[in-house]
Coordinates of N, CA and C in Angstrom, one line a residue:
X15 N -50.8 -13.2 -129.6 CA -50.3 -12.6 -128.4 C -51.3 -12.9 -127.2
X16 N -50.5 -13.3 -126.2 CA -51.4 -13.9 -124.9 C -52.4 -12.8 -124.3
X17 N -53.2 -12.8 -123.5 CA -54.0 -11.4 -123.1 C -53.4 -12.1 -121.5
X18 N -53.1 -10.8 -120.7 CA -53.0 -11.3 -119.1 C -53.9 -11.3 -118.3
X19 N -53.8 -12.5 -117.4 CA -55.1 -12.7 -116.6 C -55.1 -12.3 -115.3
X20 N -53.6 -12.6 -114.9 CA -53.5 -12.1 -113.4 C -52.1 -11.6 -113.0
X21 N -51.6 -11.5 -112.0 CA -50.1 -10.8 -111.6 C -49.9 -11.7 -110.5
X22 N -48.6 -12.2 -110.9 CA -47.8 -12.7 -109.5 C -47.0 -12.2 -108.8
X23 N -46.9 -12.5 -107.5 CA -46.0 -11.7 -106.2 C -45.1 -12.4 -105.8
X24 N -43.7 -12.1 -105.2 CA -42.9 -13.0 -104.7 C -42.4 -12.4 -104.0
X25 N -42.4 -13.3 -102.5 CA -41.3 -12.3 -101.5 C -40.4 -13.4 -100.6
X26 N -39.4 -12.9 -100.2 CA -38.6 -13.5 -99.6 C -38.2 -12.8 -98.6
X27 N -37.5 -14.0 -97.7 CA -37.5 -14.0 -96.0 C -36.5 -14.7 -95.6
X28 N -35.3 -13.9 -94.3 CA -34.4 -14.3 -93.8 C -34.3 -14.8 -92.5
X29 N -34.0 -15.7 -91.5 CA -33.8 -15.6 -90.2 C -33.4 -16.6 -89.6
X30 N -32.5 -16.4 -88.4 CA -31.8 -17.0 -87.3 C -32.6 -17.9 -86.4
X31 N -32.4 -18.9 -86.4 CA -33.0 -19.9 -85.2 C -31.8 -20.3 -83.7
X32 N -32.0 -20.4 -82.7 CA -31.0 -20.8 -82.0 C -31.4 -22.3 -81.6
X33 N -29.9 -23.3 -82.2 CA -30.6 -24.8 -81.9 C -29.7 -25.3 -80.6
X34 N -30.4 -25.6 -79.6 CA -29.9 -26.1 -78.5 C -29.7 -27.8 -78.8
X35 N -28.5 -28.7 -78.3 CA -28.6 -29.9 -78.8 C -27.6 -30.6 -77.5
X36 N -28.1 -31.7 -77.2 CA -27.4 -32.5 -76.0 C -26.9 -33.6 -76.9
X37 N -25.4 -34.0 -76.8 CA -25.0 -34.6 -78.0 C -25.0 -36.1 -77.1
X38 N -25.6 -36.6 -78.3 CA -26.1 -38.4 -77.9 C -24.5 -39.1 -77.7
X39 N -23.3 -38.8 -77.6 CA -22.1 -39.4 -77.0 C -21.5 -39.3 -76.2
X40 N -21.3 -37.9 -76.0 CA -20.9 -37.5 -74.4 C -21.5 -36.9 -73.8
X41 N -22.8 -36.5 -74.0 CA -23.8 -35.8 -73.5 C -23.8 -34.2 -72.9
X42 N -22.9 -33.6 -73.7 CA -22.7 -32.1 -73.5 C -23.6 -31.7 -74.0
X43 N -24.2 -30.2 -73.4 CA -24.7 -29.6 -74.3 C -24.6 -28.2 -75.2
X44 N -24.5 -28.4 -76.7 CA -23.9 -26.9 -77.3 C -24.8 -26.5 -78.0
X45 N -25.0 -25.5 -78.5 CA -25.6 -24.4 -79.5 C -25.1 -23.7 -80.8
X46 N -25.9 -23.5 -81.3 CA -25.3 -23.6 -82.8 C -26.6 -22.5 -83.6
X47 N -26.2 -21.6 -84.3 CA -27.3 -21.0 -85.4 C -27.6 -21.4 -86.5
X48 N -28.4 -21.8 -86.7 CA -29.3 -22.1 -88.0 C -29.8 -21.1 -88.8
X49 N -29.3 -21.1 -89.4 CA -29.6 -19.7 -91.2 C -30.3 -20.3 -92.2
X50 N -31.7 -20.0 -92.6 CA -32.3 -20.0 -93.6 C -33.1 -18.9 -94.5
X51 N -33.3 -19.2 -95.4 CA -34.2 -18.5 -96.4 C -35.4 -18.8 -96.7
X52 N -36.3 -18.2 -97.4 CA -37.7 -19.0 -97.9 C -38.1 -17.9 -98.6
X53 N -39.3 -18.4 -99.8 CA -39.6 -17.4 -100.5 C -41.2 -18.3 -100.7
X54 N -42.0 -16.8 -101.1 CA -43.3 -17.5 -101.1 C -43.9 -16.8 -102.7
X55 N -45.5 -17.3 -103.0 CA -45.7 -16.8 -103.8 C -47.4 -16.4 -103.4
X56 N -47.7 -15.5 -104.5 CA -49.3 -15.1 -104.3 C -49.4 -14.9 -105.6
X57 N -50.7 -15.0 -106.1 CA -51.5 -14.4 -107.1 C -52.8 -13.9 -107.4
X58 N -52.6 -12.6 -108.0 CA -54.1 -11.8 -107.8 C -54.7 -12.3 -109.8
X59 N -55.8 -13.0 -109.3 CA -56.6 -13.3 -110.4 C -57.4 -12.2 -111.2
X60 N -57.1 -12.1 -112.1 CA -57.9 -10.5 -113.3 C -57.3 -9.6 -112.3
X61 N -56.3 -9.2 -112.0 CA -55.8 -8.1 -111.2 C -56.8 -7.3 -109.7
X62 N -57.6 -8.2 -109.4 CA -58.9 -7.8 -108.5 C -58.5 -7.6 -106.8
X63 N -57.1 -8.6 -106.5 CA -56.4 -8.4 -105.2 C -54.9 -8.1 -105.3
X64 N -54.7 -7.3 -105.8 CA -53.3 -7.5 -105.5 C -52.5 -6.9 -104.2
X65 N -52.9 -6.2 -103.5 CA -52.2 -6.2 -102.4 C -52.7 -7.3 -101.6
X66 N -53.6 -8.3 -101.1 CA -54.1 -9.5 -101.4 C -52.8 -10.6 -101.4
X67 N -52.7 -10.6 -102.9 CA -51.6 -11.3 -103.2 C -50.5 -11.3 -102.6
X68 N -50.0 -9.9 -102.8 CA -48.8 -9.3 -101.9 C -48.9 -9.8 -100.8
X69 N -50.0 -10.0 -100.1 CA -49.4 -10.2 -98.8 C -49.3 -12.2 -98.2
X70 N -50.1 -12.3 -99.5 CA -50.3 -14.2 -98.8 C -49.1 -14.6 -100.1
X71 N -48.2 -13.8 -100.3 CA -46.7 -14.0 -100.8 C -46.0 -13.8 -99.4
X72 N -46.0 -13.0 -98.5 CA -45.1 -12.3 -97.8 C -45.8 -13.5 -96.5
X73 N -46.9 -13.8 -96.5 CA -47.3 -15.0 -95.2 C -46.4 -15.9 -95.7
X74 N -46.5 -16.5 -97.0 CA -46.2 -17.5 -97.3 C -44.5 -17.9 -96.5
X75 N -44.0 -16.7 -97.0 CA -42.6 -16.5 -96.8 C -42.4 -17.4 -95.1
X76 N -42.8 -16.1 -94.8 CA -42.8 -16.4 -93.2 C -43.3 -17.9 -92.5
X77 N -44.3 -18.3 -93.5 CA -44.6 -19.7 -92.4 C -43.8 -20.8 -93.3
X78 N -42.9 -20.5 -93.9 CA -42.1 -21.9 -94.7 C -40.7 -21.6 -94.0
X79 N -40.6 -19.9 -93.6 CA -39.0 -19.9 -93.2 C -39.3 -20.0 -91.6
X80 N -40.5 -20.4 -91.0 CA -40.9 -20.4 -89.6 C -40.6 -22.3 -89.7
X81 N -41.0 -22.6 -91.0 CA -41.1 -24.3 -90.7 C -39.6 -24.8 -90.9
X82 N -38.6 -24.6 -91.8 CA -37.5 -24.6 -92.0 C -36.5 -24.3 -90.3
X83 N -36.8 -23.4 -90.2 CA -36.0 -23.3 -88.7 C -36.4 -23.8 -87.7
X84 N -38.0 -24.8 -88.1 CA -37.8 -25.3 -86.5 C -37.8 -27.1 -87.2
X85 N -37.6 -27.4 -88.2 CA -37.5 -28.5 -88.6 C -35.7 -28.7 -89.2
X86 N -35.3 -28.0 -89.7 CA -33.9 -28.4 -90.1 C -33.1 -28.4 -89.5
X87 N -32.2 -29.1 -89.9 CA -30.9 -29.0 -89.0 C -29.4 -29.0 -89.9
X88 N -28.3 -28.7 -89.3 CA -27.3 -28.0 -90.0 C -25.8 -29.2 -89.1
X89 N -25.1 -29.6 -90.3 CA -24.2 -30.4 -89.6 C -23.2 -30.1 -88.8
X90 N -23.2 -29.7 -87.7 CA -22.1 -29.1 -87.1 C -21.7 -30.2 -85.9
X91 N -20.4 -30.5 -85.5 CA -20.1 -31.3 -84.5 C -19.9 -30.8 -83.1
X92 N -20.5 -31.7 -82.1 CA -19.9 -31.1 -80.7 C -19.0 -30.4 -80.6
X93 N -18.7 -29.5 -80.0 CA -17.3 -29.0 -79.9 C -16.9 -29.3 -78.8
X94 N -17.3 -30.5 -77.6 CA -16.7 -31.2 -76.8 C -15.8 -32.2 -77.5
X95 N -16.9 -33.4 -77.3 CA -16.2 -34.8 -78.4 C -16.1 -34.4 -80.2
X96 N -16.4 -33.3 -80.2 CA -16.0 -33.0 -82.0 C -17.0 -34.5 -83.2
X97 N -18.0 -34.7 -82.4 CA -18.4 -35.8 -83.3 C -20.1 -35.0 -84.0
X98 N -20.3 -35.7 -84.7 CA -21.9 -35.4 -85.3 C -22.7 -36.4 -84.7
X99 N -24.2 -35.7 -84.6 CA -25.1 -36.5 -84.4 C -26.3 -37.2 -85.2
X100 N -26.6 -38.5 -84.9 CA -27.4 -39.1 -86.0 C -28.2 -38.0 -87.0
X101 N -29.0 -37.3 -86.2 CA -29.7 -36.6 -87.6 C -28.9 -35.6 -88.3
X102 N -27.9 -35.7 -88.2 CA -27.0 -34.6 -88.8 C -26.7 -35.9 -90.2
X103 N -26.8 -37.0 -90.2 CA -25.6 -37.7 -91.0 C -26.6 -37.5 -92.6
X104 N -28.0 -37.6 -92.4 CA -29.1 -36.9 -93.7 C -28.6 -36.2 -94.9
X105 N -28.3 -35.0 -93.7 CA -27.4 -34.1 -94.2 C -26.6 -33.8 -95.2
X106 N -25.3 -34.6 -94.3 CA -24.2 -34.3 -94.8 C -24.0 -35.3 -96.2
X107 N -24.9 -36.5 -95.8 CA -24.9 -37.1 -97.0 C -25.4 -37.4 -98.4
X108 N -26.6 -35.9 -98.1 CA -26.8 -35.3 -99.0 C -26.5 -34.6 -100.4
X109 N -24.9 -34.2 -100.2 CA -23.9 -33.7 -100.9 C -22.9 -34.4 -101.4
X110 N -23.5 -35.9 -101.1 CA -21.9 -36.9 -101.0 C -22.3 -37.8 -102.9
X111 N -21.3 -38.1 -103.5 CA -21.8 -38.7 -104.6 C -22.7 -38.3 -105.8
X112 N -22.6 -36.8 -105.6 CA -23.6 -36.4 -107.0 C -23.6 -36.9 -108.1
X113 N -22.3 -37.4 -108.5 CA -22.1 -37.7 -109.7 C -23.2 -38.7 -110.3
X114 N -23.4 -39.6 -109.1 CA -24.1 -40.7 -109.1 C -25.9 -40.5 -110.0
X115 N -25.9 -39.3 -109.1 CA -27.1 -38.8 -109.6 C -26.9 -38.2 -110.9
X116 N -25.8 -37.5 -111.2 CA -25.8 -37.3 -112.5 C -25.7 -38.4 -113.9
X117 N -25.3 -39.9 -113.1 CA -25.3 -40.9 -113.8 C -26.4 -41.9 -114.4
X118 N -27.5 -41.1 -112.9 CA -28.7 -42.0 -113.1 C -29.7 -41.0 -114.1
X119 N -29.5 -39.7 -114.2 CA -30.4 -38.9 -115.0 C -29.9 -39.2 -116.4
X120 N -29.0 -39.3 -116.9 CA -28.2 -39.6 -118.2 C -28.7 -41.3 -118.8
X121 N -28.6 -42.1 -117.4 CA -29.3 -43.3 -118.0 C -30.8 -43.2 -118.4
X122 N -31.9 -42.6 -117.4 CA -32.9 -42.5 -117.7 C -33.1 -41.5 -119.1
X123 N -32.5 -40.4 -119.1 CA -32.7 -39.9 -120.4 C -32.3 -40.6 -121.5
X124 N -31.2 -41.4 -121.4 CA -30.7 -42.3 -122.8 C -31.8 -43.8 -123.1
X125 N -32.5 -44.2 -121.5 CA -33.3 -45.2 -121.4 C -35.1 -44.1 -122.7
X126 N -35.2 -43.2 -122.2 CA -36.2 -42.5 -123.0 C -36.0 -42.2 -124.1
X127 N -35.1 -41.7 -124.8 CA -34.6 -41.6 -126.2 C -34.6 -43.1 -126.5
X128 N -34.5 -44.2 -126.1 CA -34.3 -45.4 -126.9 C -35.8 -45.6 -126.7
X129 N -36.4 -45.4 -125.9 CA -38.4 -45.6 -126.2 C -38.7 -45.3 -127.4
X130 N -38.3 -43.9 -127.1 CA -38.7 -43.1 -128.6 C -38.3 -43.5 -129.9
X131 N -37.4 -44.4 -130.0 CA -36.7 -44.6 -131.0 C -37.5 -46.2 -131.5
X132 N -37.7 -46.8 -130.2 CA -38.6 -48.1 -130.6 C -39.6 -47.9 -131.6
X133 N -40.4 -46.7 -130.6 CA -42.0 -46.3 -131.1 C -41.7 -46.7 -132.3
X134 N -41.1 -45.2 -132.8 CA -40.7 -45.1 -134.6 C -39.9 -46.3 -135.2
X135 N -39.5 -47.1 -134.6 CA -38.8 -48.5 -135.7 C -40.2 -49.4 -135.6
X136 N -41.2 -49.3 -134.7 CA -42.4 -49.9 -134.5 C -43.6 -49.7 -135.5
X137 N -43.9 -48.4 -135.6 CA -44.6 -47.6 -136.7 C -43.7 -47.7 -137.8
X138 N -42.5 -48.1 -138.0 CA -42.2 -47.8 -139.6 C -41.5 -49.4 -140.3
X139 N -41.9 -50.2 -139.3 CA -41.3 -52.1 -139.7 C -40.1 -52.0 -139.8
X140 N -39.3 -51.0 -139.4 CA -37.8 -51.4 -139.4 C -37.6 -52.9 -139.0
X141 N -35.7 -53.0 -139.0 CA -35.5 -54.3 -139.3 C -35.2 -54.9 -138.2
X142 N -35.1 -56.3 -137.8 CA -35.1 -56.9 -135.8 C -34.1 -56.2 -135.3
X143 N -32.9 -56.0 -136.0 CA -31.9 -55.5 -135.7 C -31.8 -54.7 -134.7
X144 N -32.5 -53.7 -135.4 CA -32.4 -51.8 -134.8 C -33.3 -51.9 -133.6
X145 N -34.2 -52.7 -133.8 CA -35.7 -53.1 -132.7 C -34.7 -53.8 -131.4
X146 N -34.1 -54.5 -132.0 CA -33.6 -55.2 -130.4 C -32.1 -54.3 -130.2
X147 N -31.3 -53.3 -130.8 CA -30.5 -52.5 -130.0 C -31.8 -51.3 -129.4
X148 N -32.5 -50.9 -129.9 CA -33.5 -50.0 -129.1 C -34.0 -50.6 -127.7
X149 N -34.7 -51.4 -128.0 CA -35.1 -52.6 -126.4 C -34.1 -52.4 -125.3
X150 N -32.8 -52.7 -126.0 CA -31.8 -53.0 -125.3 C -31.1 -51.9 -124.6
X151 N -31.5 -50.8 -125.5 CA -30.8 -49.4 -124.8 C -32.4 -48.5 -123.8
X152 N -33.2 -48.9 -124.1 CA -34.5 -48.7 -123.4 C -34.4 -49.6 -121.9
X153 N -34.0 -50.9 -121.7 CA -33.5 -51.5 -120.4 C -32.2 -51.3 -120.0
X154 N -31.0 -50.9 -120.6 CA -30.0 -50.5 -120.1 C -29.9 -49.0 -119.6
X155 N -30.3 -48.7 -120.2 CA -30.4 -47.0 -119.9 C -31.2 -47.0 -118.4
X156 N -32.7 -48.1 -118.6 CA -33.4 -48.1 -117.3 C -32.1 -48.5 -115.8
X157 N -31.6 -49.4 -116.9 CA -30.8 -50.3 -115.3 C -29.8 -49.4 -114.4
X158 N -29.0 -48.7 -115.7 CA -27.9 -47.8 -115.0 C -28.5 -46.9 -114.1
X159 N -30.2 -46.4 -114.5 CA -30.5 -45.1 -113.9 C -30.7 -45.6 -112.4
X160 N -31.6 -46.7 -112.2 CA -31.7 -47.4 -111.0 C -30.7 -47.9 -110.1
X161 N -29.8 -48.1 -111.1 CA -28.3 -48.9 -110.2 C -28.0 -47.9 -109.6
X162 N -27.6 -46.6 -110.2 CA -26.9 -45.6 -109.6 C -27.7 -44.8 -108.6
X163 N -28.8 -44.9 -108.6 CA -29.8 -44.8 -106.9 C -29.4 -45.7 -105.9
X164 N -29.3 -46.6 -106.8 CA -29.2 -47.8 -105.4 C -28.1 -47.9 -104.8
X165 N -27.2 -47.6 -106.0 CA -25.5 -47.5 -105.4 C -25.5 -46.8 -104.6
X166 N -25.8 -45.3 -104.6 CA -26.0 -44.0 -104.1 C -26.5 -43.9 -102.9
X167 N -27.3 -44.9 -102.6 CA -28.4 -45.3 -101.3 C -27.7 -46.3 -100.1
X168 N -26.9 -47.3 -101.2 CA -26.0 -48.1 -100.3 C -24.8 -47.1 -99.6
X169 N -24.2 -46.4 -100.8 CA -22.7 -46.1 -100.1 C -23.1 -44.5 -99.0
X170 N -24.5 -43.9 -99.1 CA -24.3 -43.2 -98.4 C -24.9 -43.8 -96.9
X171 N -25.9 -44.9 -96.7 CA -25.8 -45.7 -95.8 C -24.5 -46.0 -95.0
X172 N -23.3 -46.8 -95.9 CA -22.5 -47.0 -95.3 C -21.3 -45.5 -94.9
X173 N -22.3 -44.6 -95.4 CA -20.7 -43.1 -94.7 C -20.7 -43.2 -93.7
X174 N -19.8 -42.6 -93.1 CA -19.5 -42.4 -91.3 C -18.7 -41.5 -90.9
X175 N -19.3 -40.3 -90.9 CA -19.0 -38.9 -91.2 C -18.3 -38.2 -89.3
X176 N -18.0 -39.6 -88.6 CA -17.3 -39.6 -87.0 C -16.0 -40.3 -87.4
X177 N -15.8 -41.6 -88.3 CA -14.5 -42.0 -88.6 C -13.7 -41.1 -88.5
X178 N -12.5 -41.9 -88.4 CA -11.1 -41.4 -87.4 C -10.6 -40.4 -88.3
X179 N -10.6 -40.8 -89.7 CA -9.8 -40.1 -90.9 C -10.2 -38.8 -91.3
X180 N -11.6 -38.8 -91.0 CA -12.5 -37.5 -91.1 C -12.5 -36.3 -90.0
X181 N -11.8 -36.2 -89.3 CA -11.7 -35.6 -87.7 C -11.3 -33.9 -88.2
X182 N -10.2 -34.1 -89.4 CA -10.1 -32.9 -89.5 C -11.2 -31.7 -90.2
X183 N -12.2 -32.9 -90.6 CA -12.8 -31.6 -91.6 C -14.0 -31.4 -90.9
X184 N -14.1 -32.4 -89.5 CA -15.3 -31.7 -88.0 C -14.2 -30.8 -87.4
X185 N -12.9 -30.9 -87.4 CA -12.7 -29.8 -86.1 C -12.9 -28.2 -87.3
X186 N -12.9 -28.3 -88.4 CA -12.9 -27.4 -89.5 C -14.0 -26.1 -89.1
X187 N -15.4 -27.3 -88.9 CA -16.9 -26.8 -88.4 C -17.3 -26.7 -87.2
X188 N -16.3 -26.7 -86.0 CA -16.3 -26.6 -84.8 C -16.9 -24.9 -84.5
X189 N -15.9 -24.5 -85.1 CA -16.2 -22.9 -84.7 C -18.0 -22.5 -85.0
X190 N -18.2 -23.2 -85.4 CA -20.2 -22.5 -85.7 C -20.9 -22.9 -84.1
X191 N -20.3 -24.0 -83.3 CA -20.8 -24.4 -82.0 C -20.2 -23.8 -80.8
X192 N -21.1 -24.0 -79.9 CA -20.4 -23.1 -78.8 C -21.0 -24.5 -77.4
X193 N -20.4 -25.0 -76.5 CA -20.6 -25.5 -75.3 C -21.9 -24.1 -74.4
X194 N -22.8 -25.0 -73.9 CA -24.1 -24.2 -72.9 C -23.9 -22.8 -72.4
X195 N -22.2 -23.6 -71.6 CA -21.4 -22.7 -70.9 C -20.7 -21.5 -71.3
X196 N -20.0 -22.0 -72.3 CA -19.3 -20.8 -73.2 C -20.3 -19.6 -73.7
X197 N -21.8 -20.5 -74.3 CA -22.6 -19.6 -74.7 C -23.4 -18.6 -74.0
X198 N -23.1 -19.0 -72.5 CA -23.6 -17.9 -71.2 C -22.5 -16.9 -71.0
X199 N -21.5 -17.6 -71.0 CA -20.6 -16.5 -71.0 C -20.1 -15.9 -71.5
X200 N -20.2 -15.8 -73.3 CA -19.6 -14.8 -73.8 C -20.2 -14.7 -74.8
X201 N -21.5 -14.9 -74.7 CA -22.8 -14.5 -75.7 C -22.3 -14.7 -77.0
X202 N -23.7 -14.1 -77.7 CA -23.6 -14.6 -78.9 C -22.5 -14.5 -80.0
X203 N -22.2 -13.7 -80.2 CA -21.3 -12.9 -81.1 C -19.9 -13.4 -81.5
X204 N -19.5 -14.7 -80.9 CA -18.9 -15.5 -81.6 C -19.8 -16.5 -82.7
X205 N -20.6 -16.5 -82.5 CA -21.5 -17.7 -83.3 C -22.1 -16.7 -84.7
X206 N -21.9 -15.6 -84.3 CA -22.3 -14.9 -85.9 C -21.4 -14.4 -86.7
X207 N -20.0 -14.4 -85.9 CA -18.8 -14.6 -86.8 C -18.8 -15.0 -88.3
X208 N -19.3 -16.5 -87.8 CA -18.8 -17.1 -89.4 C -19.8 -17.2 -89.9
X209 N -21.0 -17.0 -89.8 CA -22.5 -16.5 -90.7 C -22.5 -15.1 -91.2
X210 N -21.8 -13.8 -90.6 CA -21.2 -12.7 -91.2 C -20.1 -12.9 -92.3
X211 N -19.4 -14.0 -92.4 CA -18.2 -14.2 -93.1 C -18.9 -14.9 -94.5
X212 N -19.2 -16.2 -94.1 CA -20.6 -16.7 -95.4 C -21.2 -15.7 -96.0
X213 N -21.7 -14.7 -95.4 CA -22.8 -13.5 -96.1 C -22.2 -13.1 -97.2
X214 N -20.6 -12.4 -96.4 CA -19.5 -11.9 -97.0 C -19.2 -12.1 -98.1
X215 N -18.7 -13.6 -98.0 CA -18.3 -14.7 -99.2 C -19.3 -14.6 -100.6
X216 N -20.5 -14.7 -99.7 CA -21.5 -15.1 -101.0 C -21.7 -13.7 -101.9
X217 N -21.8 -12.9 -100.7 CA -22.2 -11.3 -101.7 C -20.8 -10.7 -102.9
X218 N -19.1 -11.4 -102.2 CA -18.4 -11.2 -103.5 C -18.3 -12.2 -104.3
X219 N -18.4 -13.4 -103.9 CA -19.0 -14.4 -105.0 C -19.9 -13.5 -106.4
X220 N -20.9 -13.3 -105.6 CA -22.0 -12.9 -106.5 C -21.6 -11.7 -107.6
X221 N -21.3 -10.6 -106.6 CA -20.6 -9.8 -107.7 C -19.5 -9.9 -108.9
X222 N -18.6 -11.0 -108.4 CA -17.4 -11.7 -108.9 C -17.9 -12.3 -110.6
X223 N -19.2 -13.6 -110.3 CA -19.7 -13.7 -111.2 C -20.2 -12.8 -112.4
X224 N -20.8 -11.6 -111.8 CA -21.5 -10.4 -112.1 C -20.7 -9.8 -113.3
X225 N -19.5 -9.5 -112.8 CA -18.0 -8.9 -113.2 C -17.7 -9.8 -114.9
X226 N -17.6 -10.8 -114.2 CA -17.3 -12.5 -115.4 C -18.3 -12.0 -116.6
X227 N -19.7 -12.1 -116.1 CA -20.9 -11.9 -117.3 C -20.6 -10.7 -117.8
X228 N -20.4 -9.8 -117.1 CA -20.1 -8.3 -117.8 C -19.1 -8.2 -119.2
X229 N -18.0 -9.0 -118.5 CA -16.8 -8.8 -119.3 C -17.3 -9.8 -120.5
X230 N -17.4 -11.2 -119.7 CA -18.1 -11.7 -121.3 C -19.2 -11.4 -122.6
X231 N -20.0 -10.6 -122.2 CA -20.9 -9.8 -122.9 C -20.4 -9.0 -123.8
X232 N -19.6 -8.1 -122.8 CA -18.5 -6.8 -123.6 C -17.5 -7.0 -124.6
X233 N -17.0 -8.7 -124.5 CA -16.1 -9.3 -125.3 C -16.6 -9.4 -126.2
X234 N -18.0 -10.1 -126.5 CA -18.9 -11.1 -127.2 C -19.0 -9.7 -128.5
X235 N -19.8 -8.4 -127.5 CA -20.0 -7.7 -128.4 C -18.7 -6.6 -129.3
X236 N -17.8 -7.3 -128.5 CA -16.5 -6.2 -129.5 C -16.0 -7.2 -130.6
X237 N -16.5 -8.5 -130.4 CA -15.5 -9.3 -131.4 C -16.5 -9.2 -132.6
X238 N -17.9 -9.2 -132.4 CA -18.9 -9.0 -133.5 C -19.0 -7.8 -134.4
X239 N -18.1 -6.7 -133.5 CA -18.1 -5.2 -134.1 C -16.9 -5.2 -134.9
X240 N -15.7 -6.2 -134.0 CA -14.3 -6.0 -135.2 C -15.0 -7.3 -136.3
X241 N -15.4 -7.9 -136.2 CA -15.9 -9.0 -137.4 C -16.6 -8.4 -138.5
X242 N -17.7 -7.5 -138.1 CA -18.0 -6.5 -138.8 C -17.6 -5.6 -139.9
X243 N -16.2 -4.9 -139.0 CA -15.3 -4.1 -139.5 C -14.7 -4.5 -140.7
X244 N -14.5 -6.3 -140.0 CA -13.2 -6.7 -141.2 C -14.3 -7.0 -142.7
X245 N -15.5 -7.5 -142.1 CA -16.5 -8.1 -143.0 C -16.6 -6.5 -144.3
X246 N -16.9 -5.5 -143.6 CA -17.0 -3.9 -144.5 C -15.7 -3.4 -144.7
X247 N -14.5 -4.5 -144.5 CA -13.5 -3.1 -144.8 C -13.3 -2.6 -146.3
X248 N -13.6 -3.4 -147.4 CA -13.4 -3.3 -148.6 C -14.5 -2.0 -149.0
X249 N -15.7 -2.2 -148.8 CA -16.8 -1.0 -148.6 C -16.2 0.4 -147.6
X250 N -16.0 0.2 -146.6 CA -15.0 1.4 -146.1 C -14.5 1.8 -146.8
X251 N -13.7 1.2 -147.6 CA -12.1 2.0 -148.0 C -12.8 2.6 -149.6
X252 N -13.5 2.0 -150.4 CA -14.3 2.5 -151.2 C -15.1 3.4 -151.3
X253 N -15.3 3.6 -149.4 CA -16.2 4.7 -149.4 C -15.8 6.0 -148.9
X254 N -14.4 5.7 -148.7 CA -13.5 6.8 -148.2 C -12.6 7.4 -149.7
X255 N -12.4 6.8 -150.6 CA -11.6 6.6 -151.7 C -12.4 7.8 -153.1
X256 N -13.9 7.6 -152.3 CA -14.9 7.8 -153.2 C -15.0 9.5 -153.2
X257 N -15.5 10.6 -154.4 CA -15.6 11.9 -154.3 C -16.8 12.0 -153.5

């Protein structure tokens, strides 16, 4: 059994940035909120600081969710010309092609299982055979993992998240921006609209899932108790039968 040496802290932290932006096409300028999170950590060694800890968790928080809102940025389009701007395209293409990435982790894992498999045909004189499909799945496995980066690197280079075809799913994200003007005159409170509604979403999401686990749990354990039942019913009935 381990002996404990110290206690860790974790805190986390919300907050609104307001990003003013002059759009590099038609040169309007609109505004848009930026929403992040951050969480930090601390640790009191032999338990000697812990409010200490507590609190260079709760700094932490604060100067990563201070760096986050003044360094990121969130893809939303003019809501004049409805277009994105270059550092938005990072972003969005961030999300584009995961699979890809899921193709390249599968290669490198299958590229490492065939290492492993060399080693041991290496240490045990297996026959050329097995030695040269191992090789062979140790560089193929390597190649797919790399291809699928590279693919992944070309095709999101070539996105273009302003093409013509794409228009509807910027006028979609319009509503998070407001023109200079609009935002003087009728303040903020359309712009927290749909960061109230996100909140919304996520907190019955959450519960929703919550619900799912519950019920599956409750299932899990009723089908183990009729399994039970059926497994003792011969013992029941003998034990009901019995003086």
């Amino acid at each position: 059994m381990g002996i404990p040496y110290a206690r860790s802290y974790s805190a986390s932290t919300k907050g609104l940035a307001r990003r003013e932006v002059t759009c590099e096409h038609c040169g309007s300028q609109f505004i848009y909120l930026l929403s992040r999170e951050a969480t930090g950590q601390g640790t009191s060694f032999l338990f000697l600081d812990n409010q200490g800890a507590e609190d260079r968790a709760i700094q932490a928080a604060e100067q990563e969710l201070a760096k986050r809102l003044q360094e990121d940025v969130d893809p939303v389009p003019c809501p004049d010309c409805g277009l994105y701007q270059r550092e938005m395209f990072s972003v969005i293409c961030s999300g584009l092609y995961w699979w890809m990435i899921v193709l390249a982790v599968v290669g490198f894992v299958g590229s490492f299982i065939c290492l492993l498999l060399l080693s041991w045909l290496f240490w045990n004189t297996r026959g050329a055979a097995a030695t040269t499909a191992a090789v062979g799945g140790v560089f193929g496995g390597a190649l797919i993992g790399l291809g699928s980066l590279k693919w992944r690197k070309l095709r999101c280079a070539a996105y273009d998240p302003n093409s013509q075809h794409r228009a509807d799913a910027r006028r979609a994200n319009r509503e998070r921006t407001m023109l200079r003007e609009e935002f003087e005159r009728d303040g903020i409170e359309r712009l927290m609209a749909p960061l109230v509604q996100e909140h919304v979403k996520g907190e019955l999401s959450e519960a929703r899932h919550d619900l799912v686990l519950r019920l599956l749990l409750s299932l899990f354990f009723v089908v183990i108790g009729v399994g039970f039942l059926i497994w003792m019913r011969q013992e029941i009935v003998n034990g009901l039968a019995s003086n």
